[in-house]
Short mmCIF file of C-alpha atoms (C1' of nucleotides) in Angstrom, two decimals:
data_model
loop_
_atom_site.label_atom_id
_atom_site.label_comp_id
_atom_site.label_asym_id
_atom_site.label_seq_id
_atom_site.Cartn_x
_atom_site.Cartn_y
_atom_site.Cartn_z
CA MET A 1 12.32 33.59 23.83
CA SER A 2 11.30 31.34 26.66
CA LEU A 3 9.21 28.30 25.91
CA ALA A 4 6.77 28.77 28.77
CA LEU A 5 5.91 32.25 27.55
CA SER A 6 5.81 31.50 23.87
CA HIS A 7 3.47 28.53 23.84
CA ARG A 8 0.16 27.89 25.50
CA SER A 9 0.56 24.45 27.02
CA ASP A 10 -0.01 22.85 30.37
CA GLU A 11 2.58 24.40 32.67
CA ARG A 12 2.72 21.22 34.72
CA LEU A 13 4.05 19.18 31.82
CA PRO A 14 7.80 18.54 31.65
CA LEU A 15 9.72 20.97 29.50
CA TYR A 16 10.71 18.37 26.94
CA GLN A 17 7.08 17.32 26.46
CA ARG A 18 5.94 20.87 25.89
CA LEU A 19 8.81 21.27 23.48
CA ARG A 20 7.70 18.15 21.65
CA ASP A 21 4.23 19.64 21.32
CA VAL A 22 5.73 22.78 19.80
CA PHE A 23 7.69 20.70 17.30
CA THR A 24 4.63 18.60 16.46
CA ALA A 25 2.73 21.81 15.73
CA HIS A 26 5.50 22.87 13.38
CA ILE A 27 5.09 19.64 11.45
CA VAL A 28 1.29 19.77 11.41
CA GLU A 29 1.26 23.37 10.26
CA GLY A 30 3.80 22.65 7.55
CA ARG A 31 6.45 24.97 8.97
CA TRP A 32 8.63 21.88 9.08
CA ARG A 33 8.07 20.12 5.77
CA PRO A 34 8.23 16.38 5.04
CA GLY A 35 11.64 15.40 3.72
CA ALA A 36 13.25 18.65 4.84
CA PRO A 37 15.72 19.01 7.72
CA VAL A 38 14.68 20.72 10.94
CA PRO A 39 17.02 23.26 12.57
CA ALA A 40 20.11 21.90 14.29
CA GLU A 41 19.82 20.84 17.92
CA ASP A 42 21.90 23.69 19.34
CA ALA A 43 19.92 26.21 17.28
CA LEU A 44 16.68 24.82 18.72
CA ALA A 45 18.15 24.90 22.21
CA THR A 46 19.11 28.57 22.04
CA GLU A 47 15.90 29.47 20.21
CA HIS A 48 13.75 28.01 22.98
CA GLY A 49 16.08 28.84 25.81
CA VAL A 50 16.57 25.27 27.03
CA ALA A 51 19.49 22.91 27.38
CA LEU A 52 20.66 20.73 24.51
CA GLY A 53 19.66 17.56 26.35
CA THR A 54 16.10 18.78 26.65
CA VAL A 55 15.89 19.38 22.92
CA ARG A 56 17.36 15.94 22.29
CA LYS A 57 14.77 14.29 24.49
CA ALA A 58 11.95 16.11 22.71
CA LEU A 59 13.34 15.08 19.32
CA GLU A 60 13.79 11.48 20.49
CA GLY A 61 10.08 11.33 21.25
CA LEU A 62 9.21 12.45 17.75
CA VAL A 63 11.65 9.96 16.29
CA ALA A 64 10.01 7.20 18.32
CA SER A 65 6.56 8.25 17.13
CA GLY A 66 7.76 8.18 13.53
CA HIS A 67 7.48 11.89 12.85
CA LEU A 68 11.20 12.59 12.59
CA GLU A 69 14.26 10.74 11.39
CA ARG A 70 17.86 11.33 12.45
CA ARG A 71 20.79 11.00 10.10
CA GLN A 72 24.14 11.07 11.82
CA GLY A 73 26.33 13.91 10.70
CA ARG A 74 23.63 15.34 8.46
CA GLY A 75 20.66 16.47 10.47
CA THR A 76 17.19 15.61 11.68
CA TYR A 77 14.50 15.33 9.02
CA VAL A 78 10.72 15.28 8.91
CA ARG A 79 10.01 11.71 7.99
CA ARG A 80 8.12 10.90 4.83
CA PRO A 81 6.49 7.58 5.72
CA ALA A 82 7.40 4.73 3.41
CA PHE A 83 4.07 3.23 2.44
CA ARG A 84 5.65 2.07 -0.78
CA ASN A 85 5.06 -1.59 -0.17
CA ALA A 86 2.70 -1.46 2.77
CA LEU A 87 0.58 -4.30 1.48
CA ALA A 88 3.62 -6.49 0.87
CA ARG A 89 3.66 -6.96 4.63
CA PHE A 90 0.41 -8.85 4.30
CA PHE A 91 0.55 -10.58 0.95
CA ARG A 92 3.28 -12.53 -0.67
CA MET A 93 4.12 -10.37 -3.66
CA THR A 94 6.74 -11.77 -5.94
CA ASP A 95 7.09 -11.93 -9.68
CA ALA A 96 7.68 -15.05 -11.76
CA ALA A 97 11.35 -14.99 -10.76
CA GLY A 98 10.44 -14.85 -7.08
CA ASP A 99 11.73 -11.31 -6.56
CA PRO A 100 9.68 -8.82 -4.59
CA VAL A 101 7.88 -6.35 -6.81
CA GLN A 102 5.86 -3.17 -6.65
CA PRO A 103 2.49 -4.09 -8.12
CA GLU A 104 1.16 -2.11 -11.05
CA ALA A 105 -2.14 -0.30 -10.46
CA ARG A 106 -5.12 0.09 -12.76
CA ILE A 107 -8.14 2.24 -11.93
CA LEU A 108 -11.33 0.43 -12.93
CA ARG A 109 -13.81 3.01 -11.73
CA ARG A 110 -13.86 6.61 -10.56
CA ARG A 111 -16.99 8.41 -9.52
CA THR A 112 -18.39 10.80 -6.97
CA GLY A 113 -20.69 9.58 -4.23
CA LEU A 114 -22.30 10.54 -0.96
CA ALA A 115 -20.91 9.39 2.39
CA ASP A 116 -23.06 6.77 4.05
CA ALA A 117 -22.89 6.30 7.82
CA ALA A 118 -19.83 4.03 7.64
CA ALA A 119 -17.86 6.26 5.28
CA ALA A 120 -18.81 9.38 7.23
CA ALA A 121 -17.55 7.82 10.46
CA LYS A 122 -14.32 6.66 8.88
CA LEU A 123 -13.55 9.99 7.25
CA GLY A 124 -14.86 12.11 10.08
CA ALA A 125 -17.09 13.85 7.53
CA PRO A 126 -20.79 14.76 7.69
CA LEU A 127 -23.30 12.11 6.69
CA GLY A 128 -24.21 12.55 3.03
CA SER A 129 -21.23 14.76 2.24
CA LYS A 130 -19.71 14.44 -1.21
CA THR A 131 -16.98 11.85 -1.76
CA ILE A 132 -14.78 10.40 -4.47
CA GLU A 133 -14.87 6.65 -4.91
CA LEU A 134 -12.15 4.73 -6.67
CA PHE A 135 -12.06 1.05 -7.49
CA ARG A 136 -8.74 -0.26 -8.63
CA VAL A 137 -6.90 -3.50 -9.11
CA ARG A 138 -3.22 -4.16 -8.52
CA LEU A 139 -1.31 -6.55 -10.72
CA VAL A 140 1.94 -8.48 -10.69
CA ASP A 141 3.14 -9.83 -14.02
CA GLY A 142 -0.17 -8.62 -15.43
CA ARG A 143 -2.18 -10.82 -13.08
CA PRO A 144 -4.55 -9.27 -10.54
CA ILE A 145 -3.63 -9.93 -6.91
CA LEU A 146 -5.45 -7.17 -5.03
CA ALA A 147 -8.67 -5.22 -5.43
CA GLU A 148 -9.15 -1.91 -3.63
CA GLU A 149 -12.14 0.26 -2.83
CA ILE A 150 -11.04 3.78 -1.95
CA THR A 151 -13.15 6.60 -0.52
CA LEU A 152 -11.95 10.20 -0.27
CA PRO A 153 -13.65 13.38 0.90
CA PHE A 154 -14.45 15.37 -2.23
CA ALA A 155 -13.30 18.86 -1.32
CA PRO A 156 -9.56 18.44 -0.83
CA PHE A 157 -9.24 15.96 -3.68
CA ALA A 158 -11.50 17.52 -6.31
CA ALA A 159 -8.52 17.76 -8.67
CA LEU A 160 -8.50 13.96 -8.88
CA MET A 161 -11.75 14.07 -10.87
CA ASP A 162 -10.13 16.11 -13.64
CA LEU A 163 -6.91 14.12 -14.00
CA PRO A 164 -7.09 11.16 -16.46
CA THR A 165 -6.99 7.99 -14.38
CA ARG A 166 -4.17 6.61 -16.51
CA GLU A 167 -2.00 9.39 -15.13
CA PHE A 168 -2.62 8.39 -11.52
CA GLY A 169 0.42 6.13 -11.39
CA ASP A 170 0.90 3.09 -9.16
CA LEU A 171 1.03 4.93 -5.84
CA LEU A 172 -1.77 7.13 -4.63
CA TYR A 173 -0.13 8.82 -1.64
CA PRO A 174 2.48 10.71 -3.65
CA LEU A 175 -0.39 11.68 -5.96
CA TYR A 176 -2.40 13.03 -3.03
CA GLU A 177 0.58 15.11 -2.01
CA ARG A 178 1.12 16.37 -5.56
CA VAL A 179 -2.40 17.27 -6.60
CA ALA A 180 -4.02 17.97 -3.23
CA GLY A 181 -1.08 18.96 -1.03
CA ARG A 182 -2.07 16.33 1.53
CA ALA A 183 0.67 14.10 2.95
CA VAL A 184 -0.17 10.82 4.63
CA ALA A 185 1.59 10.53 7.97
CA ARG A 186 0.22 7.31 9.40
CA ALA A 187 -2.51 4.74 8.95
CA ARG A 188 -4.44 2.19 10.92
CA GLU A 189 -5.30 -1.13 9.40
CA GLN A 190 -7.76 -3.77 10.46
CA ILE A 191 -7.42 -7.27 9.12
CA THR A 192 -10.38 -9.61 8.78
CA PHE A 193 -11.25 -12.55 6.67
CA GLY A 194 -14.29 -13.00 4.45
CA ARG A 195 -15.56 -13.90 1.02
CA ALA A 196 -15.16 -11.97 -2.20
CA PRO A 197 -18.18 -9.91 -3.27
CA SER A 198 -19.01 -10.24 -6.96
CA ARG A 199 -17.30 -7.09 -8.22
CA VAL A 200 -14.13 -7.94 -6.32
CA ALA A 201 -14.23 -11.55 -7.48
CA ALA A 202 -14.57 -10.41 -11.07
CA ALA A 203 -11.63 -8.03 -10.71
CA LEU A 204 -9.44 -10.67 -9.09
CA GLY A 205 -10.47 -13.39 -11.52
CA VAL A 206 -11.63 -15.72 -8.77
CA GLU A 207 -15.01 -17.25 -8.22
CA ASN A 208 -17.74 -15.46 -6.37
CA GLY A 209 -17.46 -15.96 -2.61
CA ALA A 210 -13.86 -17.14 -2.75
CA PRO A 211 -12.04 -16.67 0.59
CA VAL A 212 -10.25 -13.34 0.83
CA ALA A 213 -8.30 -11.39 3.39
CA ILE A 214 -9.74 -7.92 3.89
CA ILE A 215 -7.63 -4.97 4.98
CA ASP A 216 -9.50 -1.88 6.09
CA ARG A 217 -7.25 1.12 6.24
CA ILE A 218 -7.79 4.66 7.41
CA ALA A 219 -4.95 6.94 6.37
CA CYS A 220 -4.37 10.16 8.29
CA GLY A 221 -2.36 13.34 7.80
CA PHE A 222 0.16 14.84 10.21
CA ASP A 223 -2.70 16.36 12.17
CA ASP A 224 -4.23 12.88 12.63
CA ALA A 225 -7.29 13.84 10.59
CA PRO A 226 -8.53 11.04 8.28
CA LEU A 227 -7.66 11.57 4.62
CA GLU A 228 -8.63 8.33 2.98
CA ALA A 229 -10.62 5.17 3.74
CA ARG A 230 -9.57 2.08 1.86
CA ARG A 231 -10.61 -1.56 1.75
CA SER A 232 -8.21 -4.00 0.08
CA TYR A 233 -9.12 -7.55 -0.87
CA GLY A 234 -6.57 -10.26 -1.58
CA PRO A 235 -6.77 -14.03 -1.98
CA ALA A 236 -6.67 -15.64 1.46
CA GLU A 237 -4.05 -18.16 0.41
CA ARG A 238 -1.56 -15.39 -0.37
CA PHE A 239 -1.98 -13.80 3.04
CA SER A 240 0.90 -13.96 5.51
CA TYR A 241 1.79 -11.61 8.32
CA ALA A 242 4.38 -11.70 11.11
CA VAL A 243 4.09 -10.15 14.56
CA ASP A 244 6.58 -9.95 17.41
CA ILE A 245 5.18 -9.96 20.90
CA ARG A 246 6.82 -9.55 24.29
CA MET B 1 35.33 -1.91 38.97
CA SER B 2 35.58 -0.46 35.51
CA LEU B 3 33.24 -1.75 32.87
CA ALA B 4 35.85 -2.05 30.14
CA LEU B 5 37.93 -4.32 32.35
CA SER B 6 35.12 -6.34 33.83
CA HIS B 7 33.35 -7.44 30.67
CA ARG B 8 34.61 -8.83 27.40
CA SER B 9 32.77 -6.80 24.81
CA ASP B 10 33.66 -4.86 21.71
CA GLU B 11 35.68 -1.89 22.94
CA ARG B 12 34.46 0.21 20.04
CA LEU B 13 30.86 0.03 21.18
CA PRO B 14 29.47 2.97 23.17
CA LEU B 15 29.63 2.58 26.92
CA TYR B 16 25.88 2.47 27.36
CA GLN B 17 25.55 -0.33 24.81
CA ARG B 18 28.19 -2.45 26.53
CA LEU B 19 26.43 -1.73 29.79
CA ARG B 20 23.16 -2.89 28.28
CA ASP B 21 24.84 -6.12 27.22
CA VAL B 22 26.03 -6.65 30.77
CA PHE B 23 22.50 -6.10 32.09
CA THR B 24 21.04 -8.41 29.45
CA ALA B 25 23.46 -11.10 30.58
CA HIS B 26 22.27 -10.64 34.15
CA ILE B 27 18.71 -11.28 33.03
CA VAL B 28 19.59 -14.25 30.83
CA GLU B 29 21.68 -15.86 33.55
CA GLY B 30 18.96 -15.33 36.11
CA ARG B 31 21.02 -13.03 38.33
CA TRP B 32 18.25 -10.51 37.76
CA ARG B 33 15.02 -12.46 38.15
CA PRO B 34 11.66 -11.84 36.46
CA GLY B 35 9.40 -9.76 38.66
CA ALA B 36 12.23 -8.66 40.94
CA PRO B 37 13.72 -5.15 41.10
CA VAL B 38 17.20 -4.49 39.75
CA PRO B 39 19.65 -2.36 41.79
CA ALA B 40 18.98 1.37 41.91
CA GLU B 41 20.42 3.54 39.18
CA ASP B 42 23.02 5.27 41.32
CA ALA B 43 24.14 1.91 42.72
CA LEU B 44 24.63 0.61 39.16
CA ALA B 45 26.47 3.79 38.22
CA THR B 46 29.00 3.50 41.06
CA GLU B 47 29.27 -0.27 40.62
CA HIS B 48 30.26 0.07 36.98
CA GLY B 49 32.12 3.33 37.36
CA VAL B 50 30.01 5.32 34.91
CA ALA B 51 27.79 8.35 35.09
CA LEU B 52 24.14 8.10 36.05
CA GLY B 53 23.02 9.21 32.60
CA THR B 54 24.88 6.34 31.00
CA VAL B 55 23.13 3.84 33.25
CA ARG B 56 19.80 5.44 32.45
CA LYS B 57 20.40 5.16 28.73
CA ALA B 58 21.31 1.50 29.06
CA LEU B 59 18.18 0.83 31.12
CA GLU B 60 16.03 2.77 28.65
CA GLY B 61 17.16 0.42 25.90
CA LEU B 62 16.10 -2.61 27.93
CA VAL B 63 12.78 -0.97 28.73
CA ALA B 64 12.22 -0.33 25.03
CA SER B 65 13.05 -3.95 24.19
CA GLY B 66 10.58 -5.13 26.80
CA HIS B 67 13.09 -6.67 29.19
CA LEU B 68 12.67 -4.14 32.00
CA GLU B 69 9.87 -2.05 33.40
CA ARG B 70 10.20 1.19 35.35
CA ARG B 71 7.92 2.11 38.22
CA GLN B 72 8.25 5.69 39.33
CA GLY B 73 9.35 6.05 42.93
CA ARG B 74 9.69 2.28 43.37
CA GLY B 75 12.38 0.92 41.13
CA THR B 76 13.18 -0.83 37.88
CA TYR B 77 11.92 -4.39 37.50
CA VAL B 78 12.62 -7.35 35.25
CA ARG B 79 9.47 -7.57 33.20
CA ARG B 80 7.35 -10.67 33.22
CA PRO B 81 5.71 -10.54 29.79
CA ALA B 82 1.93 -10.52 29.85
CA PHE B 83 0.90 -13.18 27.39
CA ARG B 84 -2.29 -13.59 29.33
CA ASN B 85 -4.59 -12.83 26.47
CA ALA B 86 -2.19 -12.90 23.56
CA LEU B 87 -4.68 -14.57 21.26
CA ALA B 88 -7.39 -12.08 22.13
CA ARG B 89 -5.49 -9.68 19.88
CA PHE B 90 -6.42 -11.90 16.96
CA PHE B 91 -9.81 -13.35 17.79
CA ARG B 92 -12.88 -11.73 19.15
CA MET B 93 -13.22 -13.42 22.52
CA THR B 94 -16.26 -12.43 24.48
CA ASP B 95 -18.71 -14.37 26.58
CA ALA B 96 -22.47 -14.38 26.17
CA ALA B 97 -22.65 -11.01 27.92
CA GLY B 98 -20.13 -9.53 25.50
CA ASP B 99 -17.37 -9.11 28.09
CA PRO B 100 -13.81 -10.14 27.29
CA VAL B 101 -12.88 -13.45 28.83
CA GLN B 102 -9.91 -15.68 29.43
CA PRO B 103 -10.74 -18.91 27.61
CA GLU B 104 -10.70 -22.16 29.52
CA ALA B 105 -8.23 -24.78 28.29
CA ARG B 106 -8.69 -28.53 27.92
CA ILE B 107 -5.86 -30.86 26.92
CA LEU B 108 -7.15 -33.42 24.42
CA ARG B 109 -3.90 -35.26 23.80
CA ARG B 110 -0.43 -35.49 25.29
CA ARG B 111 2.28 -37.72 23.91
CA THR B 112 5.96 -37.87 23.13
CA GLY B 113 7.19 -37.68 19.57
CA LEU B 114 10.26 -37.19 17.43
CA ALA B 115 11.09 -33.86 15.84
CA ASP B 116 10.56 -33.83 12.09
CA ALA B 117 12.45 -31.35 9.94
CA ALA B 118 9.93 -28.57 10.54
CA ALA B 119 9.79 -29.02 14.31
CA ALA B 120 13.57 -29.35 14.56
CA ALA B 121 14.04 -26.09 12.70
CA LYS B 122 11.49 -24.26 14.81
CA LEU B 123 12.87 -25.50 18.12
CA GLY B 124 16.50 -25.35 17.10
CA ALA B 125 16.78 -29.01 18.10
CA PRO B 126 18.39 -31.95 16.29
CA LEU B 127 16.31 -33.79 13.72
CA GLY B 128 14.65 -36.79 15.36
CA SER B 129 15.19 -35.54 18.91
CA LYS B 130 12.51 -36.36 21.45
CA THR B 131 9.60 -33.96 21.86
CA ILE B 132 6.39 -33.53 23.78
CA GLU B 133 3.26 -32.91 21.73
CA LEU B 134 0.12 -31.40 23.17
CA PHE B 135 -3.20 -30.90 21.49
CA ARG B 136 -5.65 -28.74 23.33
CA VAL B 137 -8.81 -26.80 22.78
CA ARG B 138 -9.78 -23.48 24.31
CA LEU B 139 -13.35 -22.73 25.21
CA VAL B 140 -15.53 -19.75 26.03
CA ASP B 141 -18.85 -20.49 27.70
CA GLY B 142 -18.05 -24.15 27.14
CA ARG B 143 -17.87 -23.73 23.37
CA PRO B 144 -14.62 -24.40 21.54
CA ILE B 145 -13.12 -21.39 19.79
CA LEU B 146 -9.47 -22.33 19.33
CA ALA B 147 -7.51 -25.52 18.73
CA GLU B 148 -3.78 -25.63 19.45
CA GLU B 149 -0.97 -27.99 18.50
CA ILE B 150 2.01 -27.50 20.79
CA THR B 151 5.48 -28.97 20.44
CA LEU B 152 8.13 -28.82 23.17
CA PRO B 153 11.65 -30.22 23.41
CA PHE B 154 11.45 -33.19 25.76
CA ALA B 155 14.41 -32.67 28.06
CA PRO B 156 13.55 -29.41 29.82
CA PHE B 157 9.87 -30.24 30.04
CA ALA B 158 9.96 -33.94 30.97
CA ALA B 159 8.05 -33.14 34.17
CA LEU B 160 5.02 -32.29 32.05
CA MET B 161 4.62 -35.98 31.18
CA ASP B 162 4.12 -36.89 34.84
CA LEU B 163 1.68 -34.16 35.80
CA PRO B 164 -2.01 -35.01 35.24
CA THR B 165 -3.22 -32.92 32.32
CA ARG B 166 -6.21 -31.69 34.31
CA GLU B 167 -3.72 -29.91 36.56
CA PHE B 168 -2.15 -27.96 33.71
CA GLY B 169 -4.47 -25.01 34.13
CA ASP B 170 -5.55 -22.54 31.47
CA LEU B 171 -2.17 -20.91 30.88
CA LEU B 172 0.88 -22.88 29.84
CA TYR B 173 3.61 -20.28 30.28
CA PRO B 174 3.26 -19.98 34.05
CA LEU B 175 3.23 -23.77 34.09
CA TYR B 176 6.49 -23.89 32.14
CA GLU B 177 8.04 -21.54 34.65
CA ARG B 178 6.73 -23.56 37.58
CA VAL B 179 7.58 -27.10 36.52
CA ALA B 180 10.50 -26.51 34.19
CA GLY B 181 11.95 -23.20 35.39
CA ARG B 182 11.71 -21.76 31.88
CA ALA B 183 10.26 -18.27 31.49
CA VAL B 184 8.96 -17.10 28.14
CA ALA B 185 10.36 -13.68 27.28
CA ARG B 186 9.08 -13.07 23.78
CA ALA B 187 7.44 -14.77 20.84
CA ARG B 188 7.13 -14.42 17.10
CA GLU B 189 3.84 -15.15 15.42
CA GLN B 190 3.01 -15.72 11.78
CA ILE B 191 -0.57 -15.38 10.61
CA THR B 192 -1.95 -17.24 7.60
CA PHE B 193 -5.35 -18.41 6.44
CA GLY B 194 -6.19 -21.98 5.53
CA ARG B 195 -8.68 -24.76 5.99
CA ALA B 196 -9.25 -26.85 9.07
CA PRO B 197 -7.66 -30.32 9.03
CA SER B 198 -9.97 -33.06 10.25
CA ARG B 199 -8.71 -33.31 13.82
CA VAL B 200 -8.91 -29.54 14.25
CA ALA B 201 -12.34 -29.39 12.64
CA ALA B 202 -13.57 -32.08 15.03
CA ALA B 203 -12.19 -30.24 18.03
CA LEU B 204 -13.71 -26.93 16.95
CA GLY B 205 -17.02 -28.48 15.97
CA VAL B 206 -16.88 -27.12 12.43
CA GLU B 207 -16.99 -28.99 9.19
CA ASN B 208 -13.90 -30.41 7.62
CA GLY B 209 -12.05 -27.84 5.50
CA ALA B 210 -13.82 -24.87 7.07
CA PRO B 211 -11.85 -21.61 6.70
CA VAL B 212 -9.57 -20.94 9.66
CA ALA B 213 -6.97 -18.43 10.69
CA ILE B 214 -3.69 -20.11 11.58
CA ILE B 215 -1.24 -18.58 14.03
CA ASP B 216 2.20 -20.12 14.15
CA ARG B 217 4.09 -19.05 17.22
CA ILE B 218 7.62 -19.67 18.36
CA ALA B 219 8.10 -18.70 22.00
CA CYS B 220 11.62 -17.92 23.25
CA GLY B 221 13.29 -17.49 26.62
CA PHE B 222 15.35 -14.53 27.79
CA ASP B 223 18.33 -15.92 25.90
CA ASP B 224 16.28 -15.93 22.67
CA ALA B 225 16.46 -19.73 22.45
CA PRO B 226 13.19 -21.34 21.25
CA LEU B 227 11.20 -22.99 24.02
CA GLU B 228 7.92 -23.91 22.37
CA ALA B 229 6.43 -24.14 18.90
CA ARG B 230 2.68 -23.71 18.68
CA ARG B 231 0.07 -23.63 15.96
CA SER B 232 -3.33 -22.20 16.84
CA TYR B 233 -6.43 -22.55 14.68
CA GLY B 234 -9.50 -20.35 15.01
CA PRO B 235 -12.59 -19.83 12.87
CA ALA B 236 -11.77 -17.32 10.15
CA GLU B 237 -14.92 -15.30 10.78
CA ARG B 238 -13.84 -14.56 14.35
CA PHE B 239 -10.47 -13.25 13.24
CA SER B 240 -9.73 -9.54 13.56
CA TYR B 241 -6.44 -7.78 14.02
CA ALA B 242 -5.39 -4.13 14.05
CA VAL B 243 -2.04 -2.69 12.96
CA ASP B 244 -0.72 0.85 13.10
CA ILE B 245 1.71 1.84 10.39
CA ARG B 246 3.72 5.00 9.87
"C1'" DT C 1 37.23 21.61 7.50
"C1'" DA C 2 32.85 22.97 9.34
"C1'" DG C 3 28.61 21.39 10.92
"C1'" DT C 4 25.75 17.80 12.51
"C1'" DG C 5 24.14 14.27 15.60
"C1'" DG C 6 26.17 10.74 19.22
"C1'" DT C 7 28.32 9.84 23.65
"C1'" DC C 8 29.52 10.87 28.34
"C1'" DT C 9 30.00 13.30 32.53
"C1'" DA C 10 28.69 15.70 37.01
"C1'" DG C 11 25.61 17.56 39.63
"C1'" DA C 12 21.09 19.77 40.95
"C1'" DC C 13 16.39 19.52 42.04
"C1'" DC C 14 11.56 17.48 41.49
"C1'" DA C 15 7.76 13.93 41.86
"C1'" DC C 16 6.35 9.77 43.42
"C1'" DC C 17 6.19 5.76 46.58
"C1'" DG C 18 6.03 3.09 50.69
"C1'" DT C 19 6.68 3.22 55.72
"C1'" DC D 1 10.73 10.42 55.91
"C1'" DG D 2 14.29 8.10 52.84
"C1'" DG D 3 14.83 6.03 48.50
"C1'" DT D 4 13.55 5.67 43.85
"C1'" DG D 5 13.05 7.16 39.16
"C1'" DG D 6 12.14 11.73 36.35
"C1'" DT D 7 13.68 16.18 34.73
"C1'" DC D 8 17.03 19.62 33.53
"C1'" DT D 9 21.34 21.84 33.00
"C1'" DA D 10 26.15 22.85 31.17
"C1'" DG D 11 29.82 21.58 28.94
"C1'" DA D 12 33.30 18.35 26.83
"C1'" DC D 13 34.69 15.41 23.28
"C1'" DC D 14 33.81 11.85 19.43
"C1'" DA D 15 32.09 10.13 14.79
"C1'" DC D 16 29.99 10.86 10.75
"C1'" DT D 17 28.83 13.59 6.45
"C1'" DA D 18 29.33 16.85 2.95
"C1'" DG D 19 31.80 20.07 0.27
#
DNA sequence: TAGTGGTCTAGACCACCGT
DNA sequence: CGGTGGTCTAGACCACTAG
């Protein structure tokens, strides 16, 4: 089966780019599942009727964009993004012994709401559509270090309203995948600096208006559609982030 | 001339990686100059006695690392990093009309000093070695928005002490290249939040201890040796930075 | 040992750029 | 137009991983 015939794509694009689009579609549509290996390179080459090098170049693009992961001698896998300690890139998170830790999470509030203009824009949902709102705090050694406001579209995540919050666990993204079948593929974060609103200050145990770093995150699925909007607050003095520029 | 014979490098490394090391050396040693084109791919292939594809893979690595830049139909060039508006990635910098601007720079202080432990570590220079210290403010529409403390090793930049500060211009890196022959190839920045020390507060026209974002930068040459240490302060409320994660 | 990705080659043709 | 990088092929062999 020839690629040009099997897939509607701009004929003027290079073969390897069209091939990459085909592979991306496989990931988006779940035919290639996160954590699972994709077919071997030579199998893909014969399947699509192209040379091995063309397949390799297409795969390289998806590796560069973070969709795939190569493991020498084993295969090429759909990458499951490691958001495990995403916020540790921004805040110094160490326990009493100075070792890096995964903060414990505690849900303080869970309720349904209606998307205001900001939430609707972030989630790409209609204004006034139903949402789930979570407010949680994250703790190290039992002490609060982060407060998070989370907004989800109601429909895909309705099951979250039935599950006891104590069963949510410390990480939400694996939970999303488990109860809603939605995997987070990437996220965009915006860092600003402000002062703690009262509810956040209370949760963090700091005084009202204390300086905080604010991280606004929009998490998206493999199809780049927004899944979750999140705002994280942490004490400004714990904030630290490194960037390389060229 | 065969590559394996012409260059002392780990024989076990793949050809294209050894080739990349050779090319890197050319850039570091100035045989390939910033802004100038490197030899054509087929010329490099015959020169080093390897296949075209191997040269391409070596060049691709240097493009990915930001050392080279390809221009279709023209050639491959040694990249001159665009630090032009590096701080605009962190601070909202717009003029009264809301258009992005390049801030004007004004040197407030220039003096020689001796490297303390921190400066010595950052610059990779001996403790107590001679340095040049600059303190400058950057302005948009005549209003200060950033204050910068800059530390340079004395020897390579001695010429800076003779040039009138009003002739420094708004950008230091082109100046470094012009008067000291040192080109900045990359930099590492560390973001934290703190409070403005008195001298900074005075320069920015804010009150003492006002919240500021602090950007510590170490700028390096093509050989990865530190050239400049810089600390920039800006009002916390102007700070905004976006990150993509996967 | 079989299967996978990694390296390397040799050569063809295309698309873009400046003159 | 000539020269450059961009695409694509076909096939060989190496290095790593698992069973």
